[in-house]
C-alpha positions as a printed Julia matrix, in Angstrom:
430×3 Matrix{Float64}:
 46.05  135.47  15.82
 49.74  134.62  15.81
 49.58  134.08  19.57
 46.97  131.33  19.18
 49.02  129.68  16.44
 52.09  129.62  18.69
 49.89  128.32  21.5
 48.74  125.32  19.43
 52.28  124.59  18.26
 53.43  124.63  21.88
 50.61  122.24  22.9
 51.5   119.81  20.11
 55.2   120.02  21.04
 54.51  119.32  24.73
 52.26  116.38  23.86
 54.85  114.86  21.53
 57.51  115.34  24.21
 55.34  113.5   26.77
 54.72  110.68  24.29
 58.41  110.31  23.44
 59.47  110.28  27.1
 56.66  107.84  27.92
 57.66  105.45  25.14
 61.35  105.72  25.97
 60.75  104.99  29.65
 58.26  102.2   28.95
 60.64  100.42  26.58
 63.75  101.15  28.65
 62.26   99.98  31.93
 60.16   97.15  30.46
 57.04   98.39  32.23
 53.68   97.05  31.09
 51.67   99.7   29.23
 48.34  100.92  30.58
 45.81  100.3   27.81
 43.52  103.12  28.96
 46.38  105.61  29.21
 47.56  104.63  25.74
 44.1   105.46  24.39
 44.18  108.76  26.25
 47.57  109.62  24.73
 46.38  108.81  21.2
 43.12  110.77  21.37
 44.78  113.71  23.13
 47.32  114.02  20.33
 44.6   113.62  17.7
 42.42  116.29  19.32
 45.28  118.78  19.66
 46.34  118.32  16.02
 42.75  118.66  14.79
 42.24  121.7   17.01
 45.32  123.4   15.59
 44.37  122.49  12.02
 40.83  123.86  12.29
 42.13  126.99  14.0
 44.3   127.64  10.96
 41.63  126.85   8.36
 38.91  128.94  10.02
 41.25  131.92  10.02
 42.59  131.23   6.53
 39.52  130.09   4.55
 41.31  130.8    1.29
 43.85  128.05   2.01
 41.34  125.19   1.67
 37.9   124.54   0.23
 34.75  124.82   2.37
 34.24  121.05   2.05
 37.72  120.3    3.4
 37.24  122.83   6.19
 33.96  121.12   7.11
 35.57  117.68   7.16
 38.42  118.95   9.35
 35.94  120.47  11.78
 34.04  117.19  11.87
 37.25  115.36  12.74
 37.97  117.91  15.44
 34.53  117.56  17.06
 34.74  113.76  16.94
 38.27  113.76  18.4
 37.09  116.12  21.16
 34.3   113.73  22.14
 36.53  110.67  21.94
 39.23  112.38  24.0
 36.95  113.31  26.9
 35.52  109.79  26.77
 39.05  108.35  26.92
 39.69  110.51  30.01
 36.45  109.22  31.51
 37.34  105.56  30.9
 40.88  106.05  32.17
 39.65  107.39  35.5
 36.91  104.76  35.81
 39.56  102.1   35.3
 41.91  103.71  37.8
 39.29  103.85  40.55
 38.06  100.36  39.55
 34.61  101.4   38.45
 34.54   99.97  34.91
 30.96   98.63  34.63
 30.6    94.97  33.75
 26.87   94.83  33.08
 25.67   95.7   29.59
 23.07   98.25  30.72
 25.71  100.23  32.62
 28.04  100.05  29.65
 25.29  101.45  27.42
 24.65  104.2   29.95
 28.22  105.51  29.96
 28.41  105.33  26.16
 25.12  107.19  25.64
 26.39  110.81  25.84
 29.24  109.98  23.45
 26.99  108.23  20.91
 24.34  110.97  21.02
 26.96  113.71  20.66
 28.66  111.99  17.71
 25.32  111.56  15.95
 24.41  115.22  16.46
 27.86  116.31  15.26
 27.49  114.33  12.04
 23.87  115.34  11.4
 24.37  119.08  11.98
 27.95  119.4   10.77
 26.89  121.15   7.58
 25.16  123.85   9.64
 28.22  125.14  11.51
 29.06  128.77  10.98
 32.09  130.89  11.69
 32.2   133.89  13.97
 34.7   136.69  13.54
 36.02  137.43  17.0
 38.17  140.22  18.31
 41.35  138.12  18.26
 40.5   135.11  16.12
 37.69  133.46  14.18
 35.94  130.43  15.65
 33.19  128.0   14.74
 29.76  127.69  16.34
 26.59  125.69  15.74
 24.64  122.7   17.01
 27.64  120.4   16.57
 29.75  122.65  18.79
 27.06  122.77  21.48
 26.74  118.98  21.35
 30.49  118.63  22.05
 30.28  121.14  24.9
 27.36  119.31  26.5
 29.08  115.93  26.09
 32.24  117.25  27.74
 30.21  118.83  30.56
 28.31  115.58  31.25
 31.47  113.48  31.39
 33.36  116.0   33.49
 30.53  116.27  36.03
 30.33  112.47  36.11
 34.09  112.3   36.65
 33.94  114.63  39.63
 31.11  112.56  41.09
 33.02  109.32  40.58
 36.16  110.92  41.97
 34.62  111.75  45.32
 32.58  108.56  45.51
 35.69  106.42  44.88
 38.34  108.61  46.5
 39.54  105.69  48.6
 40.75  103.95  45.43
 43.27  106.73  44.8
 46.5   106.46  46.75
 46.66  109.14  49.42
 49.94  110.57  48.17
 48.46  111.01  44.68
 45.08  112.47  45.61
 46.07  116.13  45.62
 47.66  116.1   42.16
 44.81  113.95  40.81
 42.09  116.28  42.15
 44.06  119.43  41.25
 44.46  118.25  37.63
 40.77  117.54  37.21
 39.57  120.76  38.84
 41.92  122.94  36.79
 40.82  121.06  33.67
 37.17  121.62  34.66
 37.86  125.35  35.06
 39.54  125.5   31.65
 36.56  123.71  30.12
 34.14  126.23  31.64
 36.34  129.05  30.39
 36.1   127.64  26.86
 32.31  127.4   27.19
 31.9   131.0   28.33
 34.53  132.46  26.02
 34.58  130.28  22.87
 37.02  132.66  21.22
 39.79  131.64  23.65
 40.31  128.25  21.92
 41.91  126.55  24.95
 40.68  122.99  24.38
 44.2   122.02  23.3
 45.53  123.23  26.65
 42.82  121.19  28.36
 44.1   117.99  26.73
 47.75  118.8   27.47
 46.95  119.59  31.1
 45.11  116.31  31.69
 47.73  114.25  29.86
 50.64  115.87  31.72
 48.89  115.7   35.08
 48.06  111.99  34.78
 51.48  111.14  33.42
 53.33  112.81  36.29
 50.92  111.61  38.99
 50.08  108.09  37.87
 51.9   106.8   34.8
 55.55  107.82  35.04
 57.43  104.54  34.35
 60.34  105.61  36.57
 57.99  105.85  39.57
 56.45  102.48  38.69
 59.91  100.97  38.36
 60.93  102.39  41.74
 57.83  100.89  43.36
 58.66   97.56  41.73
 62.21   97.71  43.11
 60.85   98.48  46.58
 58.54   95.48  46.4
 61.42   93.27  45.21
 63.5    94.49  48.13
 60.77   93.56  50.61
 60.27   90.13  49.02
 64.0    89.39  48.9
 64.31   90.49  52.5
 61.59   87.97  53.41
 63.32   85.3   51.33
 66.28   85.45  53.71
 64.03   83.74  56.23
 62.42   81.32  53.82
 65.84   80.13  52.59
 66.7    79.14  56.16
 63.62   76.97  56.44
 63.78   74.09  53.98
 60.12   73.3   54.58
 58.5    76.52  53.46
 59.62   76.83  49.85
 57.19   79.09  47.97
 55.29   79.93  51.16
 55.84   83.68  50.69
 54.59   83.71  47.11
 51.57   81.52  47.8
 50.42   83.35  50.92
 50.75   86.68  49.14
 48.51   85.4   46.34
 45.94   84.04  48.8
 45.94   87.43  50.53
 45.45   89.19  47.19
 42.54   86.91  46.35
 40.89   87.47  49.72
 41.27   91.24  49.36
 39.54   91.05  45.99
 36.58   89.31  47.6
 36.53   91.83  50.45
 36.31   94.77  48.03
 33.01   93.41  46.78
 31.55   92.57  50.19
 29.2    94.88  52.03
 31.06   94.5   55.33
 34.57   95.32  54.12
 34.24   97.36  50.92
 34.44  100.7   52.75
 37.68   99.59  54.45
 39.62   98.21  51.49
 41.15  101.36  50.05
 43.87  101.28  47.41
 46.42  102.16  50.1
 45.2    99.38  52.39
 45.29   96.86  49.56
 48.78   97.83  48.35
 50.19   97.91  51.87
 48.64   94.56  52.76
 49.92   92.82  49.62
 53.42   94.28  50.03
 53.55   93.53  53.75
 52.34   89.91  53.45
 55.82   88.5   52.59
 57.14   89.92  55.87
 54.75   88.05  58.16
 57.38   85.47  59.2
 60.4    87.77  59.08
 60.91   87.23  62.82
 61.93   83.62  62.17
 65.34   84.97  61.19
 66.04   85.01  64.93
 64.7    81.5   65.55
 67.47   78.86  66.05
 67.92   76.4   63.17
 67.45   73.37  65.41
 63.91   74.58  66.16
 63.07   76.05  62.77
 64.14   72.91  60.9
 63.19   70.29  63.49
 61.57   67.3   61.7
 59.43   66.29  64.67
 56.97   67.94  67.02
 58.3    70.85  69.07
 58.51   70.58  72.85
 56.68   73.16  74.96
 59.96   75.0   75.54
 60.83   74.95  71.84
 57.35   76.14  70.91
 57.7    79.03  73.35
 60.87   80.04  71.53
 59.16   79.62  68.14
 56.3    81.9   69.24
 58.78   84.69  69.83
 59.17   85.13  66.06
 56.05   87.33  66.1
 57.57   89.8   68.55
 60.98   89.61  66.89
 59.36   90.22  63.51
 57.57   93.37  64.64
 60.83   94.69  66.1
 62.72   93.94  62.87
 60.02   95.8   60.92
 60.48   98.88  63.1
 64.27   98.72  62.86
 64.31   98.1   59.1
 61.45  100.29  57.86
 61.01  102.81  60.66
 62.39  105.66  58.58
 60.07  105.07  55.6
 57.82  107.95  54.63
 54.92  105.52  54.19
 53.87  105.08  57.81
 50.75  103.16  56.81
 52.89  100.43  55.23
 55.05  100.38  58.36
 52.0    99.91  60.59
 50.53   97.21  58.34
 53.81   95.28  58.17
 54.19   95.58  61.95
 50.66   94.29  62.61
 50.99   91.44  60.1
 54.29   90.26  61.6
 53.22   90.59  65.22
 49.59   89.46  65.21
 49.13   86.88  62.42
 49.03   84.08  65.04
 46.33   85.74  67.14
 43.01   83.86  67.2
 39.46   85.13  66.99
 38.64   83.5   70.37
 41.6    85.18  72.11
 43.69   82.02  72.5
 46.42   82.99  70.08
 49.76   84.67  70.65
 51.71   86.83  71.46
 49.12   89.04  73.22
 45.95   86.99  73.22
 43.95   89.6   71.32
 40.34   88.76  70.61
 37.98   89.26  67.66
 38.15   92.74  66.1
 40.86   93.85  68.49
 43.11   91.85  66.19
 44.11   94.18  63.32
 42.25   93.35  60.12
 45.48   92.86  58.16
 46.57   90.2   60.68
 43.19   88.43  60.45
 43.56   88.25  56.67
 47.13   86.99  56.97
 46.13   84.32  59.47
 43.83   82.55  57.02
 46.34   82.67  54.14
 49.16   81.5   56.42
 47.31   78.54  57.93
 45.83   77.39  54.63
 49.25   77.33  53.0
 50.84   75.7   56.04
 48.46   72.74  55.98
 48.37   72.39  52.18
 52.16   72.24  51.74
 54.74   69.63  52.73
 56.5    70.27  56.04
 59.36   68.4   57.68
 57.06   67.08  60.4
 54.22   65.99  58.03
 53.15   65.73  54.41
 50.7    68.15  52.82
 47.09   67.45  53.75
 44.45   66.77  51.06
 43.04   70.02  49.73
 39.49   69.33  50.93
 40.86   68.73  54.42
 42.66   72.1   54.25
 39.42   73.88  53.43
 37.72   71.96  56.22
 40.35   73.2   58.71
 39.68   76.8   57.69
 35.91   76.28  57.86
 36.08   74.62  61.28
 38.25   77.47  62.54
 35.54   80.03  61.77
 34.63   81.88  64.95
 37.42   80.24  66.95
 40.7    80.67  65.09
 39.57   83.02  62.33
 37.29   85.94  61.63
 34.03   84.22  60.49
 33.28   86.94  57.91
 36.68   86.41  56.29
 36.3    82.63  56.36
 32.97   82.98  54.55
 34.65   85.05  51.78
 37.58   82.64  51.58
 35.25   79.68  51.16
 33.26   81.55  48.5
 36.54   81.88  46.59
 37.25   78.14  46.9
 37.51   77.49  43.16
 39.9    80.45  42.73
 41.99   79.24  45.68
 42.23   75.78  44.16
 43.32   77.29  40.85
 46.05   79.31  42.59
 47.12   76.23  44.52
 47.43   74.18  41.3
 49.53   76.88  39.61
 51.89   77.46  42.54
 52.33   74.02  44.09
């Protein structure tokens, strides 16, 4: 019995340690909190405390009245249901599967609501079993919690494999390992109710998700890496007095187009979390090769001669070479490949008349096709030394007329569907 008491104290201590470190790192690094993880932290702590409290009262009935013991057990069962539901919502949010329609929302809430009702209705009927090592409670309320947990865990595993692409590749193993070990612990509790390991279940999930997904230091490091890439790209933009804000705007247009692609039948299987992150982070580097373009060409107020344009076109090749030289040693080879393709091929055209290699249609990497639309739209909608910004409707017309010749027609269709969002971004960033 003393072993179980020490076990619960250890679980509470570990949970409090995680919370303190999390809060310290969040406040110290000024990282935005994850609302769903915050809920998970709260309900995990509540469940572990209630679990430890009921463990003590069921083994020391003389220390509190039956009514108090019953209330504490009710709180424990409710916290158990709310905790597994918090885990469920956290993962749905992470893999971007939070349902928006009311009927789907009601569906995911149903097991929780039914379980809570059963717990409250049959709470007075729970009974206590004297086990070999410790006493424990049983009854309809307990079975309702078990079934609720089982339903949500099975649903989680289904969602996990259905939406695996929305988990970064480097995090998949720890994510899957955490859930499968937690599932095993849950089954162990079902088969051997005397073991009282639900507290360990909560600690395991909380620790696993914190280390894999929520550690503020890792988030801060990723932020620094993104700043480094953007500042690197700004070296080029600062040389060209005509492209102020081009990097920021094109990155936002790319992000918007990716959002539309995730919901399209043609592209949704391609847009993984890794692809999306790599594309957004690589977008600022698309013109990095212009760092090698002479100032007299880059800043020329008039039309370029054929010879000057030939030199200007070399920025695509130079950019891809700079990407290899600068990021070739990165562990993330997918980012390297995306940045390379964006820099080298964003001036290729759907009809094969672009440069530097004259690639055609889907032989042009998808990331470059996305970048091409964002780049051209921003180029024509912003002031340049050789002309003023074109009217916004004319800019959309240029993109539309380039469908099937300059641009991937499927991407143009999505871009035009997002016209109102594009205009809103344009107004905010002009």
